[in-house]
Short mmCIF file of C-alpha atoms in Angstrom, two decimals:
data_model
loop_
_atom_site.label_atom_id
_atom_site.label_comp_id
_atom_site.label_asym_id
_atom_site.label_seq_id
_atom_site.Cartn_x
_atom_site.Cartn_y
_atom_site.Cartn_z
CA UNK A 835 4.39 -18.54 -25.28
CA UNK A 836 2.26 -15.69 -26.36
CA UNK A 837 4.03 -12.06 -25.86
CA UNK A 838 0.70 -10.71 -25.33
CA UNK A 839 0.57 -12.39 -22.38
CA UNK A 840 4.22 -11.35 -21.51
CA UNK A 841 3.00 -7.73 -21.68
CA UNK A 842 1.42 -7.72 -18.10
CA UNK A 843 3.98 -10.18 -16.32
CA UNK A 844 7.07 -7.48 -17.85
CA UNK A 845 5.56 -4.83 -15.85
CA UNK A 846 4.75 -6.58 -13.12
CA UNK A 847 8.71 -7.78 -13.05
CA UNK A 848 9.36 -3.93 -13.49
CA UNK A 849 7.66 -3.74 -10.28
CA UNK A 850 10.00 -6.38 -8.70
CA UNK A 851 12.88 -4.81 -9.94
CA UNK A 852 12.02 -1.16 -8.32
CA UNK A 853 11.25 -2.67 -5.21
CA UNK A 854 15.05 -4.53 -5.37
CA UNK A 855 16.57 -0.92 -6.12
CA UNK A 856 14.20 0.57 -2.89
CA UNK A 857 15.78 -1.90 -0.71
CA UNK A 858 19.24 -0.70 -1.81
CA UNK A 859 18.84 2.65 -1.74
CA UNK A 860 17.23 2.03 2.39
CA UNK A 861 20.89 -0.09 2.90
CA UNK A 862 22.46 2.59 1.52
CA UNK A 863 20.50 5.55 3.49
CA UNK A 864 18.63 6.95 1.19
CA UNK A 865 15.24 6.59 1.69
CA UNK A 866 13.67 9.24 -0.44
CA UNK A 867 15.11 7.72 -3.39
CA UNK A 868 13.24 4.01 -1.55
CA UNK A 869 10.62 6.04 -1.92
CA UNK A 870 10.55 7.19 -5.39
CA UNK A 871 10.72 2.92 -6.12
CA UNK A 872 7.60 2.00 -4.45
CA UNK A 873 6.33 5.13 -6.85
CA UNK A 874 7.53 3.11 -9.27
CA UNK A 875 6.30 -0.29 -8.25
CA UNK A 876 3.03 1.50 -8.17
CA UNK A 877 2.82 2.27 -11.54
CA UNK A 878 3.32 -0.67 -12.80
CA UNK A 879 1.77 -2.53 -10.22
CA UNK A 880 -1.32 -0.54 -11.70
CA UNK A 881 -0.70 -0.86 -15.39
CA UNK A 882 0.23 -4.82 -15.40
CA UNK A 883 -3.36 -5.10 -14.06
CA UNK A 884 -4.87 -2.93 -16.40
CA UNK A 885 -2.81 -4.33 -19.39
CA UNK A 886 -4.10 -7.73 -18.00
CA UNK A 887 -7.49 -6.55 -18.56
CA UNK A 888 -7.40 -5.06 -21.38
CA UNK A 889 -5.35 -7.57 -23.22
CA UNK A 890 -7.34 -10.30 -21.99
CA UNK A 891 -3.72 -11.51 -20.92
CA UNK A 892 -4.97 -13.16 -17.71
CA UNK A 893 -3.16 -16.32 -16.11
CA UNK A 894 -2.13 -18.03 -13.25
CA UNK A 895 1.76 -17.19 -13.46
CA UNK A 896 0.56 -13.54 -13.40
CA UNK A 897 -1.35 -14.09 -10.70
CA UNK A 898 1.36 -15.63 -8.54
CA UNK A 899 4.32 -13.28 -9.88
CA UNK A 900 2.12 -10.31 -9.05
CA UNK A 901 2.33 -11.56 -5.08
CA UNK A 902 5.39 -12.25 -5.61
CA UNK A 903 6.81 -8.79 -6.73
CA UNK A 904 4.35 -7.45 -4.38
CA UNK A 905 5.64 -8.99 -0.91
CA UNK A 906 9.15 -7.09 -2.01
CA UNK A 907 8.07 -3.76 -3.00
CA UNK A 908 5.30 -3.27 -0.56
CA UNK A 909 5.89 -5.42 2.22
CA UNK A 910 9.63 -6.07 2.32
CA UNK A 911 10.67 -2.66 1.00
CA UNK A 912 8.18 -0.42 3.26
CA UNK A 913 8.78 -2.59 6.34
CA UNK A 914 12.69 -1.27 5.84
CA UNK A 915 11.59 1.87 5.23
CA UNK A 916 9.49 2.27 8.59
CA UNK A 917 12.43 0.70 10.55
CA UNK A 918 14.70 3.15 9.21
CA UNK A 919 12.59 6.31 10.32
CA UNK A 920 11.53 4.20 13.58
CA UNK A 921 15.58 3.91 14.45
CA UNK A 922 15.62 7.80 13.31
CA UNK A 923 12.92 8.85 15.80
CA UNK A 924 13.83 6.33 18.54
CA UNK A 925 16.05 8.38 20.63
CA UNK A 926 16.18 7.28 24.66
CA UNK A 927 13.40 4.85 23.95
CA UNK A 928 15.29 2.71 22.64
CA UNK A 929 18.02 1.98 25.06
CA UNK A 930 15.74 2.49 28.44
CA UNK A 931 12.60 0.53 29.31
CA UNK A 932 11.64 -2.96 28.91
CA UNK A 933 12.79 -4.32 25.60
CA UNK A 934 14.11 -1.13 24.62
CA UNK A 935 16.70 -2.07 21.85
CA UNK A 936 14.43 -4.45 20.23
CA UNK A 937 11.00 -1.99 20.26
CA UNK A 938 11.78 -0.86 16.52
CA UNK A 939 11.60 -4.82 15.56
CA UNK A 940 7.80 -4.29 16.24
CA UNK A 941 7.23 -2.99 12.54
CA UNK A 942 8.90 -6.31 11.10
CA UNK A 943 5.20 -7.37 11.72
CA UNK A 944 4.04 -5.70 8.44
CA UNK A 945 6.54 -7.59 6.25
CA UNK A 946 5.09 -10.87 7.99
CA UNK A 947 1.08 -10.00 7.76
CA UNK A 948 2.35 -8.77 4.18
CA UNK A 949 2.86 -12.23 3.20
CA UNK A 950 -0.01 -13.90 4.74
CA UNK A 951 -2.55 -11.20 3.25
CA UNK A 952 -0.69 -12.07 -0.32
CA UNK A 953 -0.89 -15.56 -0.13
CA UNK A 954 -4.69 -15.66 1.26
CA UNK A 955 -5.54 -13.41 -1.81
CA UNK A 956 -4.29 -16.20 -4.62
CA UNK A 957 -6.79 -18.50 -2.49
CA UNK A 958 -9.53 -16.20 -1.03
CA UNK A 959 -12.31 -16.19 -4.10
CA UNK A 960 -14.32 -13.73 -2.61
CA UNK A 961 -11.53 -11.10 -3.78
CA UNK A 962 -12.62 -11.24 -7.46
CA UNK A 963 -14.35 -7.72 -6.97
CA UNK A 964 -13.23 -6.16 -3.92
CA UNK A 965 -10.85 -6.82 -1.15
CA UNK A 966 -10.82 -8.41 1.93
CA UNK A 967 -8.20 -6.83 4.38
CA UNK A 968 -5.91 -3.67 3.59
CA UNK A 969 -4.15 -4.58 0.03
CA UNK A 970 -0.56 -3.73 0.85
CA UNK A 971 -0.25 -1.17 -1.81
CA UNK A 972 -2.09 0.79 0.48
CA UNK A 973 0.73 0.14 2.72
CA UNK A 974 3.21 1.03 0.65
CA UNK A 975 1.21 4.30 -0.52
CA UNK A 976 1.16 5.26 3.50
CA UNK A 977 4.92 4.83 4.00
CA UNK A 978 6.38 6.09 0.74
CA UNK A 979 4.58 9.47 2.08
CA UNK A 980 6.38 9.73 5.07
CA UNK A 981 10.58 10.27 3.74
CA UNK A 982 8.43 12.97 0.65
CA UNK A 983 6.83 15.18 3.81
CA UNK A 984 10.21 14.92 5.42
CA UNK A 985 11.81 16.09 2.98
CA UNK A 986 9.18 18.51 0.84
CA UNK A 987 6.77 19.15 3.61
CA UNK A 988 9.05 19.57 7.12
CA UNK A 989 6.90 21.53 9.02
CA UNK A 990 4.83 17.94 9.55
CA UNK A 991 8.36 16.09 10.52
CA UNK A 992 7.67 15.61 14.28
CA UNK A 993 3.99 13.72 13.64
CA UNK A 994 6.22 11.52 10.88
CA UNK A 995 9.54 11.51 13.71
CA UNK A 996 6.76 10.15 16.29
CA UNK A 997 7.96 6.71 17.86
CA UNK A 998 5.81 5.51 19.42
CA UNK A 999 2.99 6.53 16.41
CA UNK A 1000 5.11 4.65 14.09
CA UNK A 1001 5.13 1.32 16.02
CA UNK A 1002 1.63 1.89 16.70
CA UNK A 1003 0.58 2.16 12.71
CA UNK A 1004 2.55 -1.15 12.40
CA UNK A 1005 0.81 -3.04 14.47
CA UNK A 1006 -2.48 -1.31 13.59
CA UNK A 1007 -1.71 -1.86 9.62
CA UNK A 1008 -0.82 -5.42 9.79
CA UNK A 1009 -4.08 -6.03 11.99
CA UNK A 1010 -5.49 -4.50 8.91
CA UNK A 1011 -3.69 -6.02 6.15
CA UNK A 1012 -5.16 -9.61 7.00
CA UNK A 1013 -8.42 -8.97 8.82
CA UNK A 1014 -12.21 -9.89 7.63
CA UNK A 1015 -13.26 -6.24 6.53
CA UNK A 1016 -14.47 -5.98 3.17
CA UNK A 1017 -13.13 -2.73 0.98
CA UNK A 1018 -13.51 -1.03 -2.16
CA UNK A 1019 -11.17 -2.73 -5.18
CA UNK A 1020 -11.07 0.83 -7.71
CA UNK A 1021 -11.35 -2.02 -10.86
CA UNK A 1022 -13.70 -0.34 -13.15
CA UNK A 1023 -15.16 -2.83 -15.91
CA UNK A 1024 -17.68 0.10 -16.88
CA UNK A 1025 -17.08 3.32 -16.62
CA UNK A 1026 -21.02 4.29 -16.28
CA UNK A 1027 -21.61 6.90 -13.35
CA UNK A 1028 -24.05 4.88 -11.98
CA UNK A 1029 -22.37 2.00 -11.05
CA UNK A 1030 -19.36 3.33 -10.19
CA UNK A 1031 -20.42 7.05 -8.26
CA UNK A 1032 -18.69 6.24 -5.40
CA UNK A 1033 -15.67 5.50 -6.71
CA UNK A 1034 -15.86 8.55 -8.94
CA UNK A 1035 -16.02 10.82 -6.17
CA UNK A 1036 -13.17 9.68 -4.23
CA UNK A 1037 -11.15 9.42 -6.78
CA UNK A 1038 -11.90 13.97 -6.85
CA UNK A 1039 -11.55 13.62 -3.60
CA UNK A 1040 -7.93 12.35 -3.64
CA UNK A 1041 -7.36 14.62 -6.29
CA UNK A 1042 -8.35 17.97 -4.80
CA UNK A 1043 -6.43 16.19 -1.09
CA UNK A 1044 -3.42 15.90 -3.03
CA UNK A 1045 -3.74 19.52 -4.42
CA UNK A 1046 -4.31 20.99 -1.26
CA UNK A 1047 -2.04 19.03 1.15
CA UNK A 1048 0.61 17.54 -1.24
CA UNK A 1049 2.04 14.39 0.56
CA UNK A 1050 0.53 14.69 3.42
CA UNK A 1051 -2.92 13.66 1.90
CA UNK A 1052 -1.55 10.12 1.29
CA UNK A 1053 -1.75 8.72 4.84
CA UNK A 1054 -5.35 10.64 5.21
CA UNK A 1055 -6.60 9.50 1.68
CA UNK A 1056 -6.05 5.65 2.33
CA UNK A 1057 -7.35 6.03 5.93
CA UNK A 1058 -10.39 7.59 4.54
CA UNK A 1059 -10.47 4.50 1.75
CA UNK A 1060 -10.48 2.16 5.10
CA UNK A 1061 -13.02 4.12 6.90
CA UNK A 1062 -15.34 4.65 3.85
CA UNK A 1063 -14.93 1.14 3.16
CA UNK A 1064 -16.14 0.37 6.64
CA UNK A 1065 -19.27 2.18 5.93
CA UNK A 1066 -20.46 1.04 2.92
CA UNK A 1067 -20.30 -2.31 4.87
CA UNK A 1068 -21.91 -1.49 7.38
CA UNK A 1069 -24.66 -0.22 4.93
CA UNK A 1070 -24.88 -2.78 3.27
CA UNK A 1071 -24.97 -5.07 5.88
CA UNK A 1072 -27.77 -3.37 7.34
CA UNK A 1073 -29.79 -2.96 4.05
CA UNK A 1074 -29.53 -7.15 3.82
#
């Protein structure tokens, strides 16, 4: 076994292991702490890929235990983060109407479309150099947002407390998460301006959101990633 190739995989169990702790710290009630994991799980989510690359550490366990620690810290993890703050915001709703009590069971539909978008990735081919459907980090980014404006940015609470929005982004996302739209993958493997411009600038352009807005950018920076991403599409459809 080479530990060069153990590099990657360790940080990619790291990522596992925060997204275990996030899902304790939700049973538990803490849910700013659940989100500090999937910070976490980012991170290394991030640097076992670039590691990967770098190292030339590639292989097909990685591969597989990257979906794998994946589907817990951004599917499992934010799907019991969402339910949480749905449950929080529910109020009436969800003891009047028709299927009242079982409305916040709508966002259980991310954790599913979570694993289906995972496992289509270790079999899609065309995902080499871009992705196809929402890649549920981008999940995870949007919902690890919403306990840090609670808590550091409460003057936003009642669009985050919003019911029926939250069920709505659930459905929406895992619509997203699995559907045929092509979207930017930010692997660089040169770093000249000209091939990579685009990427450049919205990588200032998170930058400068997250100066100016704080946590509040994060759900408007990865909706701008899916509508940008739509564009260039489009473009390039049209230019074929």
């Amino acid at each position: 076994m080479s530990i060069k190739k153990e590099i990657p995989n360790t940080l990619t169990l790291g990522n596992l292991l925060a997204g275990c702790f996030g899902i304790y710290f939700v049973m538990q009630g803490h849910i700013l702490w659940a989100s500090y994991c999937i910070i976490i799980a980012l991170i290394c989510d991030f640097l076992d890929g670039f590691l990967a690359r770098l190292l030339h550490a590639y292989s097909d366990l990685g591969k597989e235990l990257d979906s794998l620690a994946d589907m817990v810290s951004f599917g499992v993890l934010p799907t019991f983060m969402l339910f949480h703050l749905v449950e929080a915001s529910c109020g009436t709703q969800c003891s009047v109407g028709l299927f009242g009590f079982y409305k916040p069971f709508i966002v259980f539909s991310l954790a599913i479309f979570s694993a289906y978008r995972l496992a289509k990735f270790n079999v899609d081919t065309r995902q080499s150099d871009q992705f196809i459907g929402v890649p549920t980090p981008a999940n995870g980014i949007v919902i690890t947002a919403l306990p840090l404006i609670l808590e550091f940015q409460p003057e936003f609470s009642d669009y985050v407390l919003n019911f029926k929005g939250l069920l709505i982004y659930s459905v929406i996302m895992s619509y997203l998460l699995v559907c045929e739209l092509p979207l930017m993958a930010f692997k660089f493997k040169t770093w000249d301006w000209k091939s990579n411009q685009i990427k450049f600038i919205f990588l200032v352009f998170c930058v400068a959101g997250l100066i100016f807005l704080k946590f509040v950018a994060l759900p408007l920076l990865v909706a701008s990633y899916i509508l940008l991403s739509g564009v260039l599409y489009i473009l390039n459809t049209q230019k074929k």
